[in-house]
CSV table of C-alpha atoms in Angstrom, one decimal:
chain,number,residue,atom,x,y,z
A,1,MET,CA,-28.0,37.3,-51.6
A,2,ILE,CA,-24.9,35.1,-51.5
A,3,GLU,CA,-25.3,31.2,-51.6
A,4,ASP,CA,-22.9,28.9,-53.4
A,5,GLU,CA,-25.3,26.0,-53.8
A,6,GLN,CA,-27.3,26.7,-57.0
A,7,ALA,CA,-30.5,24.9,-56.0
A,8,VAL,CA,-30.6,26.7,-52.6
A,9,ARG,CA,-29.7,30.0,-54.2
A,10,LEU,CA,-32.5,29.7,-56.7
A,11,ALA,CA,-35.1,28.6,-54.1
A,12,THR,CA,-34.2,31.4,-51.7
A,13,THR,CA,-34.2,34.0,-54.5
A,14,GLN,CA,-37.7,32.9,-55.6
A,15,SER,CA,-38.9,32.9,-52.0
A,16,LEU,CA,-37.7,36.5,-51.4
A,17,GLU,CA,-39.0,37.7,-54.7
A,18,LEU,CA,-42.5,36.3,-53.7
A,19,GLY,CA,-42.1,38.3,-50.5
A,20,GLY,CA,-41.7,41.5,-52.6
A,21,PHE,CA,-37.9,41.9,-52.6
A,22,GLU,CA,-35.8,42.6,-55.7
A,23,VAL,CA,-32.9,40.1,-55.4
A,24,SER,CA,-29.4,40.1,-56.8
A,25,ALA,CA,-28.1,36.6,-56.3
A,26,TYR,CA,-24.4,35.6,-56.4
A,27,ALA,CA,-22.5,32.3,-55.8
A,28,ALA,CA,-19.6,34.0,-54.0
A,29,LEU,CA,-19.0,37.1,-51.9
A,30,GLU,CA,-16.1,38.0,-54.2
A,31,GLN,CA,-18.7,38.6,-56.9
A,32,ALA,CA,-21.1,40.5,-54.7
A,33,LEU,CA,-18.8,42.9,-52.9
A,34,PRO,CA,-18.1,45.2,-55.9
A,35,HIS,CA,-21.9,46.0,-55.9
A,36,ILE,CA,-22.0,47.0,-52.2
A,37,HIS,CA,-21.1,50.5,-51.1
A,38,ALA,CA,-21.8,53.0,-48.3
A,39,ASP,CA,-25.0,54.2,-49.9
A,40,TYR,CA,-26.3,50.8,-51.0
A,41,GLU,CA,-30.1,50.9,-50.4
A,42,GLY,CA,-30.6,47.2,-49.8
A,43,ILE,CA,-29.4,44.6,-47.3
A,44,VAL,CA,-27.2,41.5,-47.5
A,45,VAL,CA,-28.2,37.9,-46.9
A,46,SER,CA,-25.2,35.5,-47.0
A,47,ASP,CA,-24.5,31.9,-46.2
A,48,VAL,CA,-21.6,31.5,-43.7
A,49,ARG,CA,-20.0,28.4,-45.3
A,50,LEU,CA,-19.0,29.4,-48.8
A,51,SER,CA,-16.4,27.9,-51.2
A,52,GLY,CA,-14.4,31.1,-51.3
A,53,MET,CA,-14.6,34.0,-48.8
A,54,SER,CA,-16.7,33.0,-45.8
A,55,GLY,CA,-19.8,34.9,-44.6
A,56,LEU,CA,-18.0,36.0,-41.5
A,57,GLU,CA,-15.1,37.4,-43.6
A,58,GLY,CA,-17.7,39.1,-45.9
A,59,LEU,CA,-19.4,40.6,-42.8
A,60,GLU,CA,-16.1,42.2,-41.8
A,61,LYS,CA,-15.5,43.7,-45.2
A,62,ILE,CA,-19.1,45.0,-45.5
A,63,SER,CA,-18.9,46.5,-42.0
A,64,ALA,CA,-15.7,48.3,-43.1
A,65,LEU,CA,-17.7,49.8,-46.0
A,66,ASP,CA,-20.7,50.7,-43.9
A,67,LYS,CA,-21.2,49.4,-40.3
A,68,ASP,CA,-24.9,50.3,-40.6
A,69,LEU,CA,-25.6,48.0,-43.6
A,70,PRO,CA,-27.7,45.0,-42.3
A,71,VAL,CA,-26.1,41.6,-42.9
A,72,ILE,CA,-28.1,38.5,-42.2
A,73,LEU,CA,-26.1,35.3,-42.0
A,74,ILE,CA,-27.4,31.8,-42.7
A,75,THR,CA,-25.7,28.5,-41.9
A,76,GLY,CA,-26.5,24.8,-41.6
A,77,HIS,CA,-23.6,24.3,-39.3
A,78,GLY,CA,-24.3,27.0,-36.8
A,79,ASP,CA,-23.6,26.9,-33.1
A,80,VAL,CA,-24.0,29.3,-30.2
A,81,ARG,CA,-20.4,30.5,-30.3
A,82,MET,CA,-20.6,31.2,-34.1
A,83,ALA,CA,-23.9,33.1,-33.6
A,84,VAL,CA,-22.4,35.2,-30.7
A,85,SER,CA,-19.3,35.9,-32.8
A,86,ALA,CA,-21.4,37.0,-35.7
A,87,MET,CA,-23.6,39.3,-33.7
A,88,ARG,CA,-20.6,40.8,-32.0
A,89,SER,CA,-19.1,41.5,-35.4
A,90,GLY,CA,-22.1,43.4,-36.3
A,91,ALA,CA,-24.5,40.9,-38.0
A,92,TYR,CA,-28.1,42.1,-38.1
A,93,ASP,CA,-29.3,38.5,-37.5
A,94,PHE,CA,-28.2,34.9,-37.6
A,95,ILE,CA,-30.6,32.2,-39.1
A,96,GLU,CA,-29.9,28.5,-38.9
A,97,LYS,CA,-31.0,26.1,-41.6
A,98,PRO,CA,-33.6,24.8,-42.1
A,99,PHE,CA,-35.6,28.0,-41.8
A,100,SER,CA,-39.1,28.9,-43.1
A,101,ALA,CA,-39.6,31.3,-45.9
A,102,GLU,CA,-41.7,33.4,-43.5
A,103,ARG,CA,-38.9,33.7,-41.0
A,104,LEU,CA,-36.4,34.9,-43.6
A,105,SER,CA,-38.9,37.3,-45.2
A,106,GLU,CA,-39.8,38.8,-41.9
A,107,THR,CA,-36.2,39.3,-40.9
A,108,CYS,CA,-35.3,40.8,-44.2
A,109,SER,CA,-38.3,43.2,-44.0
A,110,ARG,CA,-37.1,44.4,-40.6
A,111,ALA,CA,-33.6,44.8,-41.8
A,112,GLN,CA,-34.7,46.7,-44.9
A,113,GLU,CA,-36.8,49.1,-42.8
A,114,LYS,CA,-33.8,49.8,-40.6
A,115,ARG,CA,-31.7,50.4,-43.7
A,116,ARG,CA,-34.3,52.9,-45.1
A,117,LEU,CA,-34.3,54.8,-41.8
A,118,VAL,CA,-30.5,54.9,-41.6
A,119,LEU,CA,-30.3,56.3,-45.2
A,120,GLU,CA,-33.1,58.8,-44.5
A,121,ASN,CA,-31.3,60.0,-41.4
A,122,ARG,CA,-28.0,60.3,-43.3
A,123,GLN,CA,-29.6,62.4,-46.0
A,124,LEU,CA,-31.3,64.6,-43.4
A,125,ARG,CA,-28.0,65.1,-41.6
A,126,ARG,CA,-26.3,66.1,-44.9
A,127,THR,CA,-29.1,68.5,-45.7
A,128,LEU,CA,-29.0,69.9,-42.2
A,129,ALA,CA,-25.2,70.4,-42.5
A,130,ARG,CA,-25.9,72.6,-45.5
A,131,HIS,CA,-28.7,74.4,-43.6
A,132,PRO,CA,-27.5,74.6,-40.0
A,133,ALA,CA,-30.1,77.1,-39.0
A,134,THR,CA,-33.0,74.6,-39.6
A,135,PRO,CA,-34.3,73.3,-36.2
A,136,GLU,CA,-34.7,69.6,-35.7
A,137,LEU,CA,-38.0,67.7,-35.1
A,138,ILE,CA,-37.3,66.1,-31.7
A,139,GLY,CA,-39.4,63.1,-30.6
A,140,GLN,CA,-40.3,59.5,-31.2
A,141,SER,CA,-44.1,59.6,-30.5
A,142,ALA,CA,-46.6,58.4,-33.1
A,143,GLY,CA,-47.6,62.0,-33.7
A,144,ILE,CA,-44.1,63.1,-34.6
A,145,GLU,CA,-43.4,60.1,-36.7
A,146,LYS,CA,-46.6,60.9,-38.7
A,147,LEU,CA,-45.4,64.5,-39.0
A,148,ARG,CA,-42.1,63.3,-40.4
A,149,GLN,CA,-43.9,61.1,-43.0
A,150,PHE,CA,-46.0,64.1,-44.0
A,151,ILE,CA,-42.9,66.2,-44.5
A,152,ARG,CA,-41.2,63.5,-46.6
A,153,HIS,CA,-44.3,63.0,-48.7
A,154,ILE,CA,-45.5,66.6,-49.2
A,155,GLY,CA,-42.2,68.5,-48.9
A,156,PRO,CA,-40.9,67.8,-52.4
A,157,THR,CA,-44.3,68.4,-54.1
A,158,GLN,CA,-44.1,72.2,-53.9
A,159,ALA,CA,-47.7,72.4,-52.8
A,160,ASP,CA,-48.8,75.3,-50.6
A,161,VAL,CA,-49.6,74.2,-47.0
A,162,LEU,CA,-51.8,75.4,-44.2
A,163,ILE,CA,-50.6,74.5,-40.7
A,164,HIS,CA,-52.9,74.4,-37.7
A,165,GLY,CA,-51.4,74.4,-34.3
A,166,ALA,CA,-51.7,75.9,-30.8
A,167,THR,CA,-49.1,78.4,-29.6
A,168,GLY,CA,-45.7,76.9,-29.1
A,169,THR,CA,-46.3,73.6,-31.0
A,170,GLY,CA,-43.6,74.3,-33.6
A,171,LYS,CA,-45.3,75.7,-36.6
A,172,GLU,CA,-42.2,77.5,-37.9
A,173,VAL,CA,-40.1,74.5,-37.2
A,174,VAL,CA,-42.3,72.4,-39.5
A,175,ALA,CA,-42.4,75.1,-42.1
A,176,ARG,CA,-38.6,75.2,-42.2
A,177,GLN,CA,-38.5,71.4,-42.5
A,178,LEU,CA,-40.9,71.5,-45.4
A,179,HIS,CA,-38.7,74.1,-47.1
A,180,LEU,CA,-35.7,71.9,-46.5
A,181,ALA,CA,-37.5,68.9,-48.0
A,182,SER,CA,-38.6,70.9,-51.0
A,183,GLY,CA,-35.1,71.3,-52.3
A,184,ARG,CA,-35.7,74.9,-53.1
A,185,THR,CA,-32.6,77.1,-53.3
A,186,GLY,CA,-34.2,80.4,-52.5
A,187,GLU,CA,-34.6,82.0,-49.1
A,188,PHE,CA,-37.0,80.9,-46.3
A,189,VAL,CA,-38.8,84.1,-45.3
A,190,ALA,CA,-40.8,84.1,-42.1
A,191,ILE,CA,-43.5,86.8,-41.7
A,192,ASN,CA,-45.6,87.2,-38.5
A,193,CYS,CA,-48.8,88.7,-39.8
A,194,GLY,CA,-49.9,89.7,-36.3
A,195,ALA,CA,-46.7,91.7,-35.7
A,196,LEU,CA,-47.0,94.0,-38.8
A,197,PRO,CA,-49.0,97.2,-38.5
A,198,GLU,CA,-51.7,97.4,-41.1
A,199,SER,CA,-50.3,100.7,-42.4
A,200,VAL,CA,-47.1,99.0,-43.6
A,201,PHE,CA,-48.4,95.5,-44.3
A,202,GLU,CA,-48.9,95.9,-48.1
A,203,SER,CA,-45.5,97.5,-48.6
A,204,GLU,CA,-43.7,94.9,-46.5
A,205,ILE,CA,-45.4,91.9,-48.2
A,206,PHE,CA,-45.7,93.1,-51.8
A,207,GLY,CA,-43.1,95.9,-52.0
A,208,HIS,CA,-43.6,99.4,-53.5
A,209,GLU,CA,-42.3,101.6,-56.3
A,210,ALA,CA,-40.6,104.9,-55.7
A,211,GLY,CA,-43.2,107.6,-55.0
A,212,ALA,CA,-46.0,105.1,-54.2
A,213,PHE,CA,-46.8,107.0,-51.0
A,214,THR,CA,-45.3,109.8,-48.9
A,215,GLY,CA,-41.8,108.7,-47.8
A,216,ALA,CA,-41.4,106.1,-50.5
A,217,GLN,CA,-38.3,107.6,-52.0
A,218,LYS,CA,-37.1,104.5,-53.8
A,219,ARG,CA,-38.3,101.1,-54.9
A,220,ARG,CA,-38.6,98.4,-52.2
A,221,ILE,CA,-38.6,94.7,-52.9
A,222,GLY,CA,-41.3,93.0,-50.8
A,223,LYS,CA,-41.0,89.8,-48.8
A,224,LEU,CA,-42.8,87.7,-51.4
A,225,GLU,CA,-40.5,88.9,-54.2
A,226,TYR,CA,-37.5,88.5,-52.0
A,227,ALA,CA,-38.4,84.8,-51.4
A,228,ASN,CA,-38.5,84.1,-55.2
A,229,GLY,CA,-37.3,80.5,-55.6
A,230,GLY,CA,-37.8,79.8,-51.9
A,231,THR,CA,-40.6,79.7,-49.3
A,232,VAL,CA,-42.7,82.3,-47.5
A,233,PHE,CA,-44.0,81.4,-44.1
A,234,LEU,CA,-47.1,83.5,-43.1
A,235,ASP,CA,-47.6,83.0,-39.4
A,236,GLU,CA,-50.8,84.1,-37.7
A,237,ILE,CA,-52.4,84.5,-41.1
A,238,GLU,CA,-55.7,85.1,-39.4
A,239,SER,CA,-54.3,88.6,-38.6
A,240,MET,CA,-53.8,89.6,-42.2
A,241,PRO,CA,-56.0,92.6,-43.2
A,242,LEU,CA,-59.0,91.5,-45.2
A,243,ALA,CA,-58.1,93.9,-48.1
A,244,LEU,CA,-54.7,92.3,-48.5
A,245,GLN,CA,-56.2,88.8,-48.3
A,246,VAL,CA,-57.7,89.5,-51.7
A,247,LYS,CA,-54.3,90.4,-53.1
A,248,LEU,CA,-52.7,87.3,-51.6
A,249,LEU,CA,-55.4,85.1,-53.1
A,250,ARG,CA,-54.6,86.6,-56.5
A,251,VAL,CA,-50.9,85.9,-56.0
A,252,LEU,CA,-51.6,82.3,-55.1
A,253,GLN,CA,-53.8,81.8,-58.1
A,254,GLU,CA,-51.7,83.6,-60.7
A,255,ARG,CA,-48.2,83.4,-59.2
A,256,LYS,CA,-47.7,87.0,-60.1
A,257,LEU,CA,-47.7,90.2,-58.0
A,258,GLU,CA,-47.8,93.9,-58.4
A,259,ARG,CA,-45.7,96.2,-56.2
A,260,LEU,CA,-47.6,99.0,-54.5
A,261,GLY,CA,-47.8,101.9,-56.8
A,262,GLY,CA,-46.7,99.8,-59.8
A,263,ASN,CA,-48.4,98.4,-62.9
A,264,ALA,CA,-46.1,95.6,-64.0
A,265,LEU,CA,-46.8,92.0,-63.2
A,266,ILE,CA,-43.8,90.2,-61.7
A,267,ASP,CA,-43.6,86.5,-62.0
A,268,LEU,CA,-43.3,84.8,-58.7
A,269,ASP,CA,-42.0,81.3,-57.9
A,270,CYS,CA,-42.3,80.8,-54.1
A,271,ARG,CA,-44.1,78.3,-52.0
A,272,ILE,CA,-46.6,79.6,-49.4
A,273,ILE,CA,-46.8,78.0,-46.0
A,274,ALA,CA,-49.4,79.6,-43.8
A,275,ALA,CA,-50.0,78.9,-40.1
A,276,THR,CA,-52.8,79.7,-37.7
A,277,LYS,CA,-53.9,78.9,-34.2
A,278,ALA,CA,-57.5,80.0,-35.0
A,279,ASP,CA,-60.4,78.2,-36.7
A,280,LEU,CA,-60.3,80.0,-40.1
A,281,LEU,CA,-63.5,78.6,-41.3
A,282,ALA,CA,-65.3,79.9,-38.2
A,283,LEU,CA,-63.7,83.3,-38.7
A,284,ALA,CA,-64.8,83.2,-42.4
A,285,ALA,CA,-68.4,82.6,-41.2
A,286,GLN,CA,-68.0,85.8,-39.1
A,287,ASN,CA,-66.6,87.7,-42.1
A,288,GLN,CA,-63.3,88.0,-40.4
A,289,PHE,CA,-61.4,85.9,-42.9
A,290,ARG,CA,-62.0,85.4,-46.6
A,291,GLU,CA,-63.5,82.0,-47.3
A,292,ASP,CA,-62.1,81.8,-50.8
A,293,LEU,CA,-58.5,82.3,-49.4
A,294,TYR,CA,-59.2,79.6,-46.8
A,295,PHE,CA,-60.2,77.0,-49.4
A,296,ARG,CA,-57.2,78.0,-51.6
A,297,LEU,CA,-54.8,77.5,-48.7
A,298,ALA,CA,-56.5,74.5,-47.2
A,299,ILE,CA,-55.9,72.1,-50.1
A,300,VAL,CA,-53.1,70.6,-48.1
A,301,GLN,CA,-53.6,70.9,-44.3
A,302,LEU,CA,-51.6,69.8,-41.3
A,303,ALA,CA,-52.5,69.8,-37.6
A,304,LEU,CA,-49.7,69.8,-35.1
A,305,PRO,CA,-50.1,67.8,-31.8
A,306,ARG,CA,-50.0,69.6,-28.5
A,307,LEU,CA,-47.3,68.6,-26.1
A,308,GLN,CA,-49.9,67.0,-23.8
A,309,ASP,CA,-50.7,64.6,-26.7
A,310,ARG,CA,-47.1,63.4,-26.9
A,311,ARG,CA,-45.9,63.3,-23.3
A,312,GLU,CA,-43.5,60.5,-24.1
A,313,ASP,CA,-41.4,63.1,-26.0
A,314,ILE,CA,-40.9,65.4,-23.0
A,315,PRO,CA,-37.7,63.7,-21.7
A,316,LEU,CA,-36.1,63.9,-25.1
A,317,LEU,CA,-37.2,67.5,-25.7
A,318,LEU,CA,-36.1,68.6,-22.3
A,319,ALA,CA,-32.7,66.9,-22.6
A,320,HIS,CA,-32.2,68.6,-26.0
A,321,PHE,CA,-33.2,72.0,-24.8
A,322,VAL,CA,-31.1,71.7,-21.6
A,323,GLN,CA,-28.0,70.9,-23.7
A,324,LEU,CA,-28.6,74.0,-25.9
A,325,SER,CA,-29.3,76.2,-22.9
A,326,ALA,CA,-26.1,75.0,-21.1
A,327,GLN,CA,-24.1,75.8,-24.2
A,328,ARG,CA,-25.7,79.2,-24.6
A,329,PHE,CA,-25.4,80.3,-21.0
A,330,ALA,CA,-22.0,78.5,-20.4
A,331,ARG,CA,-23.6,76.7,-17.4
A,332,PRO,CA,-23.4,73.0,-16.4
A,333,VAL,CA,-26.2,70.7,-17.2
A,334,PRO,CA,-28.4,70.4,-14.1
A,335,ALA,CA,-29.3,67.1,-12.5
A,336,TRP,CA,-32.8,65.7,-12.1
A,337,THR,CA,-34.3,62.4,-11.1
A,338,PRO,CA,-36.7,60.0,-12.9
A,339,ALA,CA,-39.3,61.1,-10.3
A,340,HIS,CA,-39.0,64.7,-11.7
A,341,ILE,CA,-39.4,63.5,-15.2
A,342,GLN,CA,-42.6,61.7,-14.2
A,343,VAL,CA,-44.0,64.9,-12.7
A,344,TRP,CA,-43.0,67.0,-15.7
A,345,GLN,CA,-44.6,64.5,-18.0
A,346,GLN,CA,-47.9,64.9,-16.2
A,347,LYS,CA,-47.9,68.7,-16.5
A,348,ASP,CA,-50.3,70.4,-19.0
A,349,TRP,CA,-47.7,72.7,-20.6
A,350,PRO,CA,-50.3,75.1,-22.1
A,351,GLY,CA,-47.4,76.9,-23.9
A,352,ASN,CA,-46.4,73.5,-25.4
A,353,VAL,CA,-42.8,73.0,-26.7
A,354,ARG,CA,-42.0,76.8,-26.4
A,355,GLU,CA,-43.0,76.7,-22.7
A,356,LEU,CA,-40.8,73.5,-22.2
A,357,ARG,CA,-37.9,75.3,-23.8
A,358,ASN,CA,-38.3,78.3,-21.5
A,359,PHE,CA,-38.4,75.9,-18.6
A,360,ALA,CA,-35.1,74.3,-19.7
A,361,ASP,CA,-33.6,77.8,-19.7
A,362,GLN,CA,-34.8,78.3,-16.1
A,363,LEU,CA,-33.4,74.9,-15.1
A,364,VAL,CA,-30.0,75.8,-16.5
A,365,LEU,CA,-30.0,79.3,-15.0
A,366,GLY,CA,-30.9,77.9,-11.6
A,367,LEU,CA,-34.3,79.7,-11.5
A,368,VAL,CA,-36.0,76.4,-10.9
A,369,ASP,CA,-34.6,73.8,-8.5
A,370,PRO,CA,-35.2,70.3,-10.0
A,371,VAL,CA,-33.6,68.6,-7.0
A,372,GLY,CA,-35.1,70.3,-4.0
A,373,SER,CA,-38.7,70.5,-5.0
A,374,GLU,CA,-41.1,69.5,-7.7
A,375,PRO,CA,-41.4,71.8,-10.7
A,376,ASP,CA,-44.9,72.8,-9.7
A,377,GLY,CA,-43.8,74.1,-6.4
A,378,SER,CA,-45.2,71.2,-4.3
A,379,SER,CA,-43.4,69.3,-1.6
A,380,PRO,CA,-39.9,68.0,-2.1
A,381,LEU,CA,-39.1,64.5,-3.3
A,382,PRO,CA,-38.8,61.8,-0.7
A,383,ALA,CA,-35.5,61.8,1.2
A,384,ASN,CA,-34.5,58.4,0.0
A,385,THR,CA,-33.9,60.0,-3.4
A,386,ALA,CA,-30.7,61.4,-2.0
A,387,PRO,CA,-29.9,63.5,-5.2
A,388,ASP,CA,-26.7,65.0,-3.7
A,389,SER,CA,-25.1,61.6,-2.8
A,390,LEU,CA,-22.2,60.5,-4.9
A,391,PRO,CA,-24.0,57.3,-6.2
A,392,ARG,CA,-27.0,59.4,-7.2
A,393,GLN,CA,-24.8,62.0,-8.9
A,394,LEU,CA,-23.0,59.2,-10.8
A,395,GLU,CA,-26.4,57.8,-11.9
A,396,LEU,CA,-27.6,61.2,-13.1
A,397,MET,CA,-24.4,61.7,-15.1
A,398,GLU,CA,-24.9,58.2,-16.6
A,399,ILE,CA,-28.5,59.1,-17.6
A,400,SER,CA,-27.3,62.3,-19.2
A,401,LEU,CA,-24.5,60.6,-21.2
A,402,ILE,CA,-26.8,57.8,-22.3
A,403,SER,CA,-29.5,60.2,-23.4
A,404,GLU,CA,-27.0,62.4,-25.3
A,405,ALA,CA,-25.5,59.3,-27.1
A,406,LEU,CA,-29.0,58.0,-28.1
A,407,GLN,CA,-30.0,61.4,-29.4
A,408,LYS,CA,-26.7,61.8,-31.3
A,409,HIS,CA,-27.1,58.4,-33.0
A,410,GLN,CA,-30.8,58.7,-33.8
A,411,PHE,CA,-31.7,56.3,-31.0
A,412,GLN,CA,-29.8,53.4,-32.6
A,413,VAL,CA,-28.9,51.3,-29.6
A,414,ALA,CA,-25.9,49.6,-31.2
A,415,ALA,CA,-24.3,52.8,-32.4
A,416,ALA,CA,-24.9,54.5,-29.0
A,417,ALA,CA,-23.4,51.5,-27.1
A,418,GLU,CA,-20.4,51.6,-29.4
A,419,ALA,CA,-20.0,55.4,-28.7
A,420,LEU,CA,-20.3,54.8,-25.0
A,421,GLY,CA,-17.8,51.9,-25.1
A,422,ILE,CA,-20.2,49.4,-23.5
A,423,PRO,CA,-21.8,46.2,-24.8
A,424,LYS,CA,-25.3,46.6,-26.4
A,425,LYS,CA,-26.9,44.3,-23.7
A,426,THR,CA,-25.4,46.5,-21.0
A,427,LEU,CA,-27.0,49.6,-22.6
A,428,TYR,CA,-30.3,47.8,-22.8
A,429,ASP,CA,-30.1,47.0,-19.1
A,430,LYS,CA,-29.4,50.6,-18.2
A,431,LEU,CA,-32.3,51.8,-20.4
A,432,LYS,CA,-34.6,49.5,-18.4
A,433,LYS,CA,-33.0,50.5,-15.1
A,434,TYR,CA,-33.4,54.2,-15.7
A,435,GLN,CA,-36.7,53.9,-17.6
A,436,ILE,CA,-35.3,55.6,-20.7
A,437,ALA,CA,-37.8,55.1,-23.5
A,438,LEU,CA,-36.6,54.6,-27.1
């Protein structure tokens, strides 16, 4: 916080501290700037009229360091032109004296939350750059935001996790995100328990020594041992043979394993993330799943939402998948209308996100006609849609570019507007016109 009048500086500092902020107060921007950098976790509140460098000059220098660092400007001499100039220069907000403590505290809280999200996104992008194979969590619904919070909170704890979710809800995506958040340097090893024949299950998971059985000519390292220092993802764990569930339970309890045909105990440092679409407790009641293994896995549980429970994410998911499909198949991005989006948002999508991704492939390959008919095969859209007219094609291109820019910049309107080369207000008008949800 920068304010050259000592009494005002002291009063504002005390007010913000009562609001829960940790405040570093300075009489001049020249004193404050050395403490501000691109990864600075806080925000800046500055008076405009200062004895040295002005708040507007400071805003310019801070924006050069980090254009996403929120700067709130305060003045007792403000006018409309100054406010407009400050906002165009990138100020987060502009407050005119006299102001209430509540107004300043509320504005600072919003700015701080924005800063937190920006830094989290940057960290995620840096991490994803180191692990490009990790898929993203796409969506802005309450369910997906809750999921992101879970990953941030539980990911670094190293706790084993049991994920519940219907087919296609993204259980492996979440498992990979948890591995990413854990900071583990070992491998992420995915095992589909339902795809392994029971005859080779034990050898695949736990490994075997040479001569352990006919055909075992040399030692084999199992999946659990291979994932030492990393994460093992056991999908469809309800399909694991009961006899091997006992052995897995022992591994979870002791963090040691024995290879098939061996006697030595091998120390194991890997996180277990199991996933199921079944009710494991109901299966345990039918003696089809071990109850003790269920309770050992179920210490930390997570339920994934179905696509029908987060329909507002469908346009974002579809835009993302269509872009990937267009790149993969070297085909142009197909056009569709807001009316089509409304229809697709009302579909049940029993296959969830996986089904939507397959649908995106069909769109790109021309196997589904989004312009001539509805995706469910019903009657075509009204003629006044005119999807093949030049104005409509331009609108569709504009929608596609806007959606791509928003996604690229984590739905920060200011950054997307800058990338598109249009004023922020113009972008907001277009979002309203095309019914694009943030």
